[in-house]
Coordinates of C-alpha atoms in Angstrom, one line a residue:
Chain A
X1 CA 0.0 0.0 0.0
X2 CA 3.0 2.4 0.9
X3 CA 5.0 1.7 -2.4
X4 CA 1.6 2.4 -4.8
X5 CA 0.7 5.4 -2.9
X6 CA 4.4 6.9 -3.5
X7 CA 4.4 5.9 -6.9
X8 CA 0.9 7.8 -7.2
X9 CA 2.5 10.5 -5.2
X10 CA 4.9 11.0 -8.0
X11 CA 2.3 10.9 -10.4
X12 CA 0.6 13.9 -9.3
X13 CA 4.2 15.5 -8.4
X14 CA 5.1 15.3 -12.0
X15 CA 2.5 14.2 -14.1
X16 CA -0.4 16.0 -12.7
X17 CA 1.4 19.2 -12.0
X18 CA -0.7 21.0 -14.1
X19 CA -3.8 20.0 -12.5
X20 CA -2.6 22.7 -9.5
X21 CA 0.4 24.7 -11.1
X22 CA 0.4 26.8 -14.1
X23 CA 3.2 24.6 -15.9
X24 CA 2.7 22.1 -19.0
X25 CA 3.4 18.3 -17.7
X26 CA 5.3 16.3 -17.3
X27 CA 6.9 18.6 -15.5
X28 CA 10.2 18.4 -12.9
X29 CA 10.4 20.7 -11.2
X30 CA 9.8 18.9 -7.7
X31 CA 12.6 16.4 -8.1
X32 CA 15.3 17.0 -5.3
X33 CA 13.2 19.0 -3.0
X34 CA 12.0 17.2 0.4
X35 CA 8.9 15.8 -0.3
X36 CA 10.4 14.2 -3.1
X37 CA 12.8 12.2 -1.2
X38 CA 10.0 11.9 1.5
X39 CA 8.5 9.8 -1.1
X40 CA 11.4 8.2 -2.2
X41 CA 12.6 6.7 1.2
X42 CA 9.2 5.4 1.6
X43 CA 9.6 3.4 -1.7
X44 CA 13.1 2.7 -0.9
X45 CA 12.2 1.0 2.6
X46 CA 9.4 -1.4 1.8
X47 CA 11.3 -2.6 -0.9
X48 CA 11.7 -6.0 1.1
X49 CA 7.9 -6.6 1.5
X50 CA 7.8 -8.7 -1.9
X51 CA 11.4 -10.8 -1.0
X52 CA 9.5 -11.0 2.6
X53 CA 6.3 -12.6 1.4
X54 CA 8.2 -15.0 -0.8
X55 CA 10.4 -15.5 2.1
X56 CA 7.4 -16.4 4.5
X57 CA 5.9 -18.6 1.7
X58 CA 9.4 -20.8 1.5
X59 CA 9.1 -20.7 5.3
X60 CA 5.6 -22.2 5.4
X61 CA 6.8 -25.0 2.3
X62 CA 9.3 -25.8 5.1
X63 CA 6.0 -26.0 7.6
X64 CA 4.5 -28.4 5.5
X65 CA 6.7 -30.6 4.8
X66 CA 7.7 -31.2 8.3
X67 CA 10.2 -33.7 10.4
X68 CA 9.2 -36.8 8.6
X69 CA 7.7 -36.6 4.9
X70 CA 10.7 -36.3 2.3
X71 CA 9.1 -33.2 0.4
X72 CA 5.8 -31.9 0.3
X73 CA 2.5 -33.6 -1.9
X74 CA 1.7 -32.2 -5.2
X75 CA -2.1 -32.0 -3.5
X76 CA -0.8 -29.7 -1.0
X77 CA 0.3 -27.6 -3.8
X78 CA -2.9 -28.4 -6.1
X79 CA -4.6 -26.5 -2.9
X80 CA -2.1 -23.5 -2.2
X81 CA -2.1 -22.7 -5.9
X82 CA -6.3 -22.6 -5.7
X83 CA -6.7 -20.7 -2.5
X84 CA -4.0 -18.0 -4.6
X85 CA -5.4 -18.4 -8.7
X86 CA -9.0 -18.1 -7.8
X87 CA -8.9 -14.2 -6.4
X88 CA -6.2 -13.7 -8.4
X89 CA -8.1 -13.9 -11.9
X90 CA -11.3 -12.2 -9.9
X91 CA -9.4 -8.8 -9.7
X92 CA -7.4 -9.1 -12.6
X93 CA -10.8 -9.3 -14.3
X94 CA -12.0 -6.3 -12.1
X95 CA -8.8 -4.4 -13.1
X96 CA -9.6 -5.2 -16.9
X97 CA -12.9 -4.3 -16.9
X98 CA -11.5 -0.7 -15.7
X99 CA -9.1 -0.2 -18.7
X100 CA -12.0 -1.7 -20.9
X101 CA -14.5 1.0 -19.4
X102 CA -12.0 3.9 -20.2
X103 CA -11.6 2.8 -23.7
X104 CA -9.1 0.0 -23.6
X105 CA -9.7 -3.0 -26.3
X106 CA -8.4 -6.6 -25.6
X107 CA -8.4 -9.6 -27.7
X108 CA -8.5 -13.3 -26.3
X109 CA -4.8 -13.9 -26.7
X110 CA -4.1 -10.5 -25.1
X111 CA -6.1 -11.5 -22.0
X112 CA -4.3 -14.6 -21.4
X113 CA -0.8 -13.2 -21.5
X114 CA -1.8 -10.9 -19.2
X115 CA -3.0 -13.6 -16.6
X116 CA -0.2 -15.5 -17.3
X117 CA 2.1 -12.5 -16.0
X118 CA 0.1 -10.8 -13.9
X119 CA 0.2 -7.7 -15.7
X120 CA -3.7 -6.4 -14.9
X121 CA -2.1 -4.3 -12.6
X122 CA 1.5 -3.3 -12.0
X123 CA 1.6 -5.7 -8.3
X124 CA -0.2 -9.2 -9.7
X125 CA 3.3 -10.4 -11.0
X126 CA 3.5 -11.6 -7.7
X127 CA 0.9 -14.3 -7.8
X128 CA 2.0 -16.3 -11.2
X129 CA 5.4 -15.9 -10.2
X130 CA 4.4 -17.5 -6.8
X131 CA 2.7 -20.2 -8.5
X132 CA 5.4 -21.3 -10.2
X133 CA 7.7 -21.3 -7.5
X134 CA 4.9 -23.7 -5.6
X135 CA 5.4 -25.6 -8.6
X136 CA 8.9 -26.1 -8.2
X137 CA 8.8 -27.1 -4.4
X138 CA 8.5 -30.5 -4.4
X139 CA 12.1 -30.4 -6.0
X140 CA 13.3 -27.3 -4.1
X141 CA 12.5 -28.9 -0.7
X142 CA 14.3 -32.5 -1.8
X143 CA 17.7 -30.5 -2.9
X144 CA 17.3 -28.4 0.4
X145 CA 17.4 -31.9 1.9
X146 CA 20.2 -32.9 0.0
X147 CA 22.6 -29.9 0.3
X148 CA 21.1 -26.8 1.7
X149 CA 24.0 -24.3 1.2
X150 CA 24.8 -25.3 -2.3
X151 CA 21.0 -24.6 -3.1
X152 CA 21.2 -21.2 -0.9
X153 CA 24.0 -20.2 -3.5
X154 CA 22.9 -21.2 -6.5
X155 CA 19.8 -18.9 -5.8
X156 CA 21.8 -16.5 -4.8
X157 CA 24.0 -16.1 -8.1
X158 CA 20.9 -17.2 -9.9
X159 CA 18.7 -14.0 -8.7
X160 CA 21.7 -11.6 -7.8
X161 CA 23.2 -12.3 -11.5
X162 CA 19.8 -10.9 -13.0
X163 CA 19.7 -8.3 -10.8
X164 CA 22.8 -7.4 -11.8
X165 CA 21.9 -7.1 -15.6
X166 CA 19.3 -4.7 -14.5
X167 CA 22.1 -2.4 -14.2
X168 CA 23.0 -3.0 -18.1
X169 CA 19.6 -2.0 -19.5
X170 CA 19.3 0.9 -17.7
X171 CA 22.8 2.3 -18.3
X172 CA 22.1 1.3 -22.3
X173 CA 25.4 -0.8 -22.2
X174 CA 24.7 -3.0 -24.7
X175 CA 26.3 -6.8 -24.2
X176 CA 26.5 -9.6 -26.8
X177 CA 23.0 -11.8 -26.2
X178 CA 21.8 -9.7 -23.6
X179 CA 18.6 -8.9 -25.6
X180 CA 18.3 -13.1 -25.2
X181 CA 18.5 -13.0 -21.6
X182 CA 15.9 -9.7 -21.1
X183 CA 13.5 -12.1 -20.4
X184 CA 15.0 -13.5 -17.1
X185 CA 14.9 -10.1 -15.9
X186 CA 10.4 -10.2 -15.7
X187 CA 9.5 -10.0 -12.4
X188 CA 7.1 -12.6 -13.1
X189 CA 9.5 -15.2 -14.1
X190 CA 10.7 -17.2 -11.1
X191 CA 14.6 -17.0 -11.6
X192 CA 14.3 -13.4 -10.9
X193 CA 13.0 -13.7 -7.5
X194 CA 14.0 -17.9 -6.9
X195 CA 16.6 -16.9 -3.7
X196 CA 13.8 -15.6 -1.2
X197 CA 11.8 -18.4 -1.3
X198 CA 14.4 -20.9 -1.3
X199 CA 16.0 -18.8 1.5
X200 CA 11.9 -19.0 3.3
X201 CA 12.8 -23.2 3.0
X202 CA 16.3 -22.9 4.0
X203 CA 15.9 -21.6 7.2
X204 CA 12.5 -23.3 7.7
X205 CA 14.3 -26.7 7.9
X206 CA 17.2 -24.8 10.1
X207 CA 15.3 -22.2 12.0
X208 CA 17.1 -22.8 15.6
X209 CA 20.5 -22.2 14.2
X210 CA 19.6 -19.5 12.2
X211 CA 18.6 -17.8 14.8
X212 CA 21.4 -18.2 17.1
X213 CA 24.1 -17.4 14.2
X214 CA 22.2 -14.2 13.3
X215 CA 21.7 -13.5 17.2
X216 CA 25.1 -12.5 17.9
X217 CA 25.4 -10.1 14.7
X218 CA 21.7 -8.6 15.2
X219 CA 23.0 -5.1 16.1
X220 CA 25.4 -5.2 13.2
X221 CA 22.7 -6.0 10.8
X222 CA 20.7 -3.5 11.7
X223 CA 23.0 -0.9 11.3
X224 CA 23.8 -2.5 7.7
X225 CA 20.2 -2.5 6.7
X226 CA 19.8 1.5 7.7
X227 CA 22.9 1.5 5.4
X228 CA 21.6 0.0 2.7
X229 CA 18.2 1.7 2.9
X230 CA 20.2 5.2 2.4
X231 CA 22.9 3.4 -0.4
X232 CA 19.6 2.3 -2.4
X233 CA 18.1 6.2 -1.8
X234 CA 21.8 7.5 -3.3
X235 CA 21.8 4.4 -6.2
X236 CA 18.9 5.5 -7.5
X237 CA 19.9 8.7 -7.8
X238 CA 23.1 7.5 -9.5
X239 CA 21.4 5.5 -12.1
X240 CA 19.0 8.1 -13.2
X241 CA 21.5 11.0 -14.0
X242 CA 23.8 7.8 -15.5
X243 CA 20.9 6.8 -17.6
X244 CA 20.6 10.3 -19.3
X245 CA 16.6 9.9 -18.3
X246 CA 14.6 12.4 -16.4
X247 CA 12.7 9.5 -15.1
X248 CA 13.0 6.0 -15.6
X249 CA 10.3 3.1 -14.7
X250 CA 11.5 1.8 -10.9
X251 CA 13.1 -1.7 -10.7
X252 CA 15.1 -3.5 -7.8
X253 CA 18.8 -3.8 -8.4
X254 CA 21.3 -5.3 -6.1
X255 CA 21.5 -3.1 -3.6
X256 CA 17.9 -3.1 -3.1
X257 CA 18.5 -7.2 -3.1
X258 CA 21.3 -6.8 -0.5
X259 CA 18.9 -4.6 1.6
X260 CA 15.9 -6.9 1.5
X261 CA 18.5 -9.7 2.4
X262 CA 19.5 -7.6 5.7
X263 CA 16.3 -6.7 6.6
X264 CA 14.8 -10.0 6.6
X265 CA 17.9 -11.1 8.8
X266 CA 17.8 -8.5 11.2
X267 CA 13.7 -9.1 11.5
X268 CA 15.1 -12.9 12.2
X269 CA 17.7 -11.9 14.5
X270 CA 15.3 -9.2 16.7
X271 CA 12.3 -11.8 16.8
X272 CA 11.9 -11.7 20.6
X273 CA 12.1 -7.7 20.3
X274 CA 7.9 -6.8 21.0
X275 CA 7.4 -3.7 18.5
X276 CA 4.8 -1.2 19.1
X277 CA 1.3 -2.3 17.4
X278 CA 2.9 -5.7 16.8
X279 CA -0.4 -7.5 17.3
X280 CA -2.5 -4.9 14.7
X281 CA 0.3 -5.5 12.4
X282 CA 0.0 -9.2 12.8
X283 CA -3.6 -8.9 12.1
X284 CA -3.0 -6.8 9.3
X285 CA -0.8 -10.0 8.4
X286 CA -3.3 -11.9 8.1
X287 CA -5.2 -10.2 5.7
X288 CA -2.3 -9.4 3.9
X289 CA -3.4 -11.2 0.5
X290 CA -6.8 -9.8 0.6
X291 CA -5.5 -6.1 1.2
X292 CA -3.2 -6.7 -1.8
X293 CA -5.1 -8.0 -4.1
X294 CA -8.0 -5.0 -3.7
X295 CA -5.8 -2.3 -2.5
X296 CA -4.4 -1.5 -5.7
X297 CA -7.9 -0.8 -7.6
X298 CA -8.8 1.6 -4.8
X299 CA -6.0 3.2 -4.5
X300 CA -5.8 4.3 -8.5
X301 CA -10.0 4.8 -7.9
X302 CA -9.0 7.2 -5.3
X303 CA -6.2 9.2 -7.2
X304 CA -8.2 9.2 -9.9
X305 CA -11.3 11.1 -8.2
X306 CA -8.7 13.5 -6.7
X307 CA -7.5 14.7 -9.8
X308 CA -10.8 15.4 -11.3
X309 CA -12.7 16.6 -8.2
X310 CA -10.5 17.9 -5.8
X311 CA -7.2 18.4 -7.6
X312 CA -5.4 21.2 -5.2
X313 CA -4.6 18.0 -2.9
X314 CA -2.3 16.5 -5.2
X315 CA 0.0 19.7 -4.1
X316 CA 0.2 18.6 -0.7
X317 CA 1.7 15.1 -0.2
X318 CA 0.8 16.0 3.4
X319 CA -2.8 15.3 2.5
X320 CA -2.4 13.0 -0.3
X321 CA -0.2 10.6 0.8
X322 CA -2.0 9.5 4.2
X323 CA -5.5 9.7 2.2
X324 CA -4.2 7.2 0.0
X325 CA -2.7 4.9 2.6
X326 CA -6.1 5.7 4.6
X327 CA -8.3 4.6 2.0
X328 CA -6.1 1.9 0.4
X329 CA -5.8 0.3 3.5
X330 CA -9.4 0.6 5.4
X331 CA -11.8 0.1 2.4
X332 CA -10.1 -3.4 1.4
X333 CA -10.5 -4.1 5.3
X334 CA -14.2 -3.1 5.6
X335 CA -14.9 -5.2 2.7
X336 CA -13.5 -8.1 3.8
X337 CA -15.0 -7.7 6.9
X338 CA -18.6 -7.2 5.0
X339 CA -17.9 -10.2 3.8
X340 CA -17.1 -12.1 6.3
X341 CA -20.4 -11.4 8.5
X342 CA -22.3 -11.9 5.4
X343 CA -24.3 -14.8 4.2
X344 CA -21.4 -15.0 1.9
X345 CA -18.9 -15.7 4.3
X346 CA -17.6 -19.4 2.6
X347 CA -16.9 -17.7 -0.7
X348 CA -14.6 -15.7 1.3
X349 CA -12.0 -17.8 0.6
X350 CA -12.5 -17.1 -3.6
X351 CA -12.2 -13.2 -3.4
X352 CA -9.5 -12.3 -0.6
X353 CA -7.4 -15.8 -0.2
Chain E
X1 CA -15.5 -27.4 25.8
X2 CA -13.1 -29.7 25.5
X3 CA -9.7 -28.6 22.9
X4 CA -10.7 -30.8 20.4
X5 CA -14.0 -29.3 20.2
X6 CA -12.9 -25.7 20.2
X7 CA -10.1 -26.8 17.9
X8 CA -12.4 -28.0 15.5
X9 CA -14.8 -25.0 16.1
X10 CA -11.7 -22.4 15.7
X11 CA -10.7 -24.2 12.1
X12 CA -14.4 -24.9 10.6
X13 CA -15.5 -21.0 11.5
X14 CA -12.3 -19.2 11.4
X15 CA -9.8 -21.0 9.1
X16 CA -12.5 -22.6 6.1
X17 CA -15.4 -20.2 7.3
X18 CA -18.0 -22.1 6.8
X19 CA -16.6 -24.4 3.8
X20 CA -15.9 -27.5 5.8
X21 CA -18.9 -27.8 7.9
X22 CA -18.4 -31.5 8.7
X23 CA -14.6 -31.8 8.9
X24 CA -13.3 -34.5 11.7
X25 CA -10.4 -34.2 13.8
X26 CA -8.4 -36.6 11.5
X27 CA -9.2 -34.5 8.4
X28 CA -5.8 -33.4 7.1
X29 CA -6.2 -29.6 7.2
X30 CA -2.7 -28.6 5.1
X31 CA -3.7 -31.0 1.9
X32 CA -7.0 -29.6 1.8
X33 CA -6.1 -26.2 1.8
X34 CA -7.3 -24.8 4.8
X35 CA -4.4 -24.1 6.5
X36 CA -2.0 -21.9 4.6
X37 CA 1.4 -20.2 5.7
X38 CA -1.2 -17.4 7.1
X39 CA -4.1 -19.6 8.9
X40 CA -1.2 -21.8 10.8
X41 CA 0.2 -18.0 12.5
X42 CA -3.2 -17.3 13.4
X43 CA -3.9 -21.2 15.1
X44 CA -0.5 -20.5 16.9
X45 CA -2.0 -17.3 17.8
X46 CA -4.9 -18.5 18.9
X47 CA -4.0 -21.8 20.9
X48 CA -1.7 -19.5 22.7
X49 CA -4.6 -16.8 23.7
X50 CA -7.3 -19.4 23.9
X51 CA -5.1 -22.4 25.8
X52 CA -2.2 -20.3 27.6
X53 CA 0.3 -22.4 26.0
X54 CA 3.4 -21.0 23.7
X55 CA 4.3 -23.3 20.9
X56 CA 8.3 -22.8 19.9
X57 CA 8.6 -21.7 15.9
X58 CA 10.6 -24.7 15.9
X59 CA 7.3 -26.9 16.3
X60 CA 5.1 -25.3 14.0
X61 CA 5.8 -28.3 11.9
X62 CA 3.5 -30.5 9.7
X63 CA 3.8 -33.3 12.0
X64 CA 2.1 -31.5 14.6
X65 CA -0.1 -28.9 12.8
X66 CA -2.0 -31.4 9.7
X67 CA -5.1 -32.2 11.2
X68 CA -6.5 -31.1 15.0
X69 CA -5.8 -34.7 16.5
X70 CA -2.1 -34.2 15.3
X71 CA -2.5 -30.9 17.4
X72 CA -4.2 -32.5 20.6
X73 CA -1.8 -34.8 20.6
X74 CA 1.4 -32.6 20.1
X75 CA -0.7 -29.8 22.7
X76 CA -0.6 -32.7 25.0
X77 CA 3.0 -33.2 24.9
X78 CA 4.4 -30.1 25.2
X79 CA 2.2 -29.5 28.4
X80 CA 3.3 -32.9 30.3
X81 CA 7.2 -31.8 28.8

């Protein structure tokens, strides 16, 4: 909810400048001042929360597969990838059916691709790249069995390697085949995003000693990952002016990798630390899959009627910013929670996970 | 009440709500998709609030989470351990 209300934030901060400035768009002339990087260290520190979910869902592989079994059942994974494809293709429809209403045409072919890599909406690559990293658990959990830190590494050059190409595209160095190898680079494809979840089984199966090892370094890792956040703020910076664009379309590169990799460590490291509002944000948690999958359609709703109704907000990210969070946060919870009470309750399951 | 009972209460109106209205204690709750990476942090949650007992990270394993017997019984051994 945070990262798509700064990326709207930067919409109406260059994009929709003119709809409270006398200036023709896309206009600049807020980059550098503070509410611009207000915004961007809010998109620069939930830039774990994707490698986190996929971490959580290698953890849970881990779960199921237990003390005894060798790997996990394909029914087990018949059922996750049900419980996730079913609300998945619901909003994807929903989003659709927006761009359809403003004028957008799709053929058959068209609509499958985009349910095949979640493109509806920025967010849903996250749910056929998950599937397909369901798909390869049975095999993941067996080699994990076999040789954990050889997997662990070969994950880690695997997705750390693409990331690194990232850096290629947007500098326009051109390589020999790299044009070949683009498509590793789609979010949506598993190799780009294969080391959190096999990380999530990793220390699943080893959980105890994890813990201790990262124990003893917990204060250090915190300091790297405030590091990190404010290394990824600077890169940024560095690859835009390098890239000879005013603005370039956001992507994670290595650092961004290396924080998400510190975070989740330190998180694992200060477990037994009690945070503030811990208990909302684990019930938040829990509806975490619902809130994603509606948040996003609200949250463009909501921008949307700002800019044609009340368009002096999108001047003040004061106002803008917590009214997006606000809205893109409660009215995915009241629905679910309209659901729930409702007659409707056991199709619950089909429209929020 | 006894656990079992509220167990199986907890899962059939919280965890399936309301899609498994005749599951059994045996049923196996991870295979038929009712407990997910999310609904086993909120059983642990609520066995703790609801029982008094903490269950270690360590044990939030298949072997003691698949159906609510496998629970009871793991429940059971952790509070004579």
């Amino acid at each position: 909810v945070l990262y798509h209300a700064s990326a709207w934030g930067f919409i109406a901060m260059f994009w929709w400048t003119d709809r409270y400035l006398p200036v023709t768009v896309p206009n600049f002339d807020q980059k550098f001042n503070l509410t611009y990087f207000s915004l961007r260290t809010i998109e620069q520190y939930v830039i774990f929360s994707i490698p986190a979910f996929l971490f959580v869902s290698g953890y849970f592989i881990a779960v199921a597969t237990g003390r005894r079994q060798s790997t996990i059942s394909w029914k087990l994974v018949g059922a996750r990838i049900k419980t996730l494809i079913i609300p998945y293709i619901i909003w994807s429809v929903v989003m659709l059916l927006l761009e359809f209403v403003q004028g957008r045409a799709f053929n058959p072919a068209e609509i499958l691709l985009i349910l095949f890599t979640g493109r509806a909406t920025e967010a849903f690559y996250f749910v056929p790249l998950l599937i397909q990293l369901y798909i390869l658990a049975p095999f993941l959990v067996l080699l994990a069995k076999k040789n954990w830190k050889l997997l662990l590494l070969v994950a880690f050059l695997i997705e750390f390697s693409i990331r690194g190409m990232g850096y290629l595209f947007t500098l326009g160095i051109d390589s020999p085949g790299l044009d070949q190898l683009a498509v590793l680079t789609n979010a949506w494809f598993f190799p780009a995003r294969i080391f959190w979840f096999v990380m999530g089984i990793v220390v699943g199966f080893h959980l105890k000693s994890f813990r201790e090892a990262l124990n003893r370094f917990r204060w250090a890792l915190a300091a790297v990952t405030i590091f990190l956040l404010i290394l990824g703020i600077v890169e940024w910076e560095f690859l835009l002016q390098r890239s000879g664009e005013v603005w370039i379309a956001p992507y994670e590169t290595m650092v961004d990798g290396f924080y998400a990799l510190s975070f989740i460590l330190a998180f694992l490291a200060f477990e037994e630390l009690k945070l503030p509002f811990s208990k909302r944000f684990e019930n938040l948690g829990l509806k975490s899959y619902g809130i994603y999958l509606s948040h996003t359609l609200v949250i463009i709703l909501a921008s949307k009627i700002v800019y044609r109704f009340a368009p002096q907000i999108l001047g003040y990210q004061i106002i803008f910013q917590p009214l997006l969070i606000f809205l893109g946060l409660g009215v995915p919870l009241v629905l679910m929670e309209i659901m729930n009470r409702s007659p409707a309750r056991k199709y619950y399951v089909y429209l929020f996970g | 009440m006894d656990k079992t009972q509220i167990l199986l209460d907890y899962v059939k109106d919280e965890l399936a709500r309301g899609r498994a209205p005749n599951l059994k204690a045996t049923d196996d709750l991870l295979n038929a998709g009712i407990l997910d990476s999310l609904g086993i942090f909120q059983m642990v949650t609520f066995i703790e609030k609801q029982f008094g007992i903490q269950v270690p990270d360590e044990d939030v394993v298949f072997d003691n989470f698949y159906s609510v017997e496998a629970l009871i019984n793991y429940l059971q051994d952790l509070e004579e351990s």
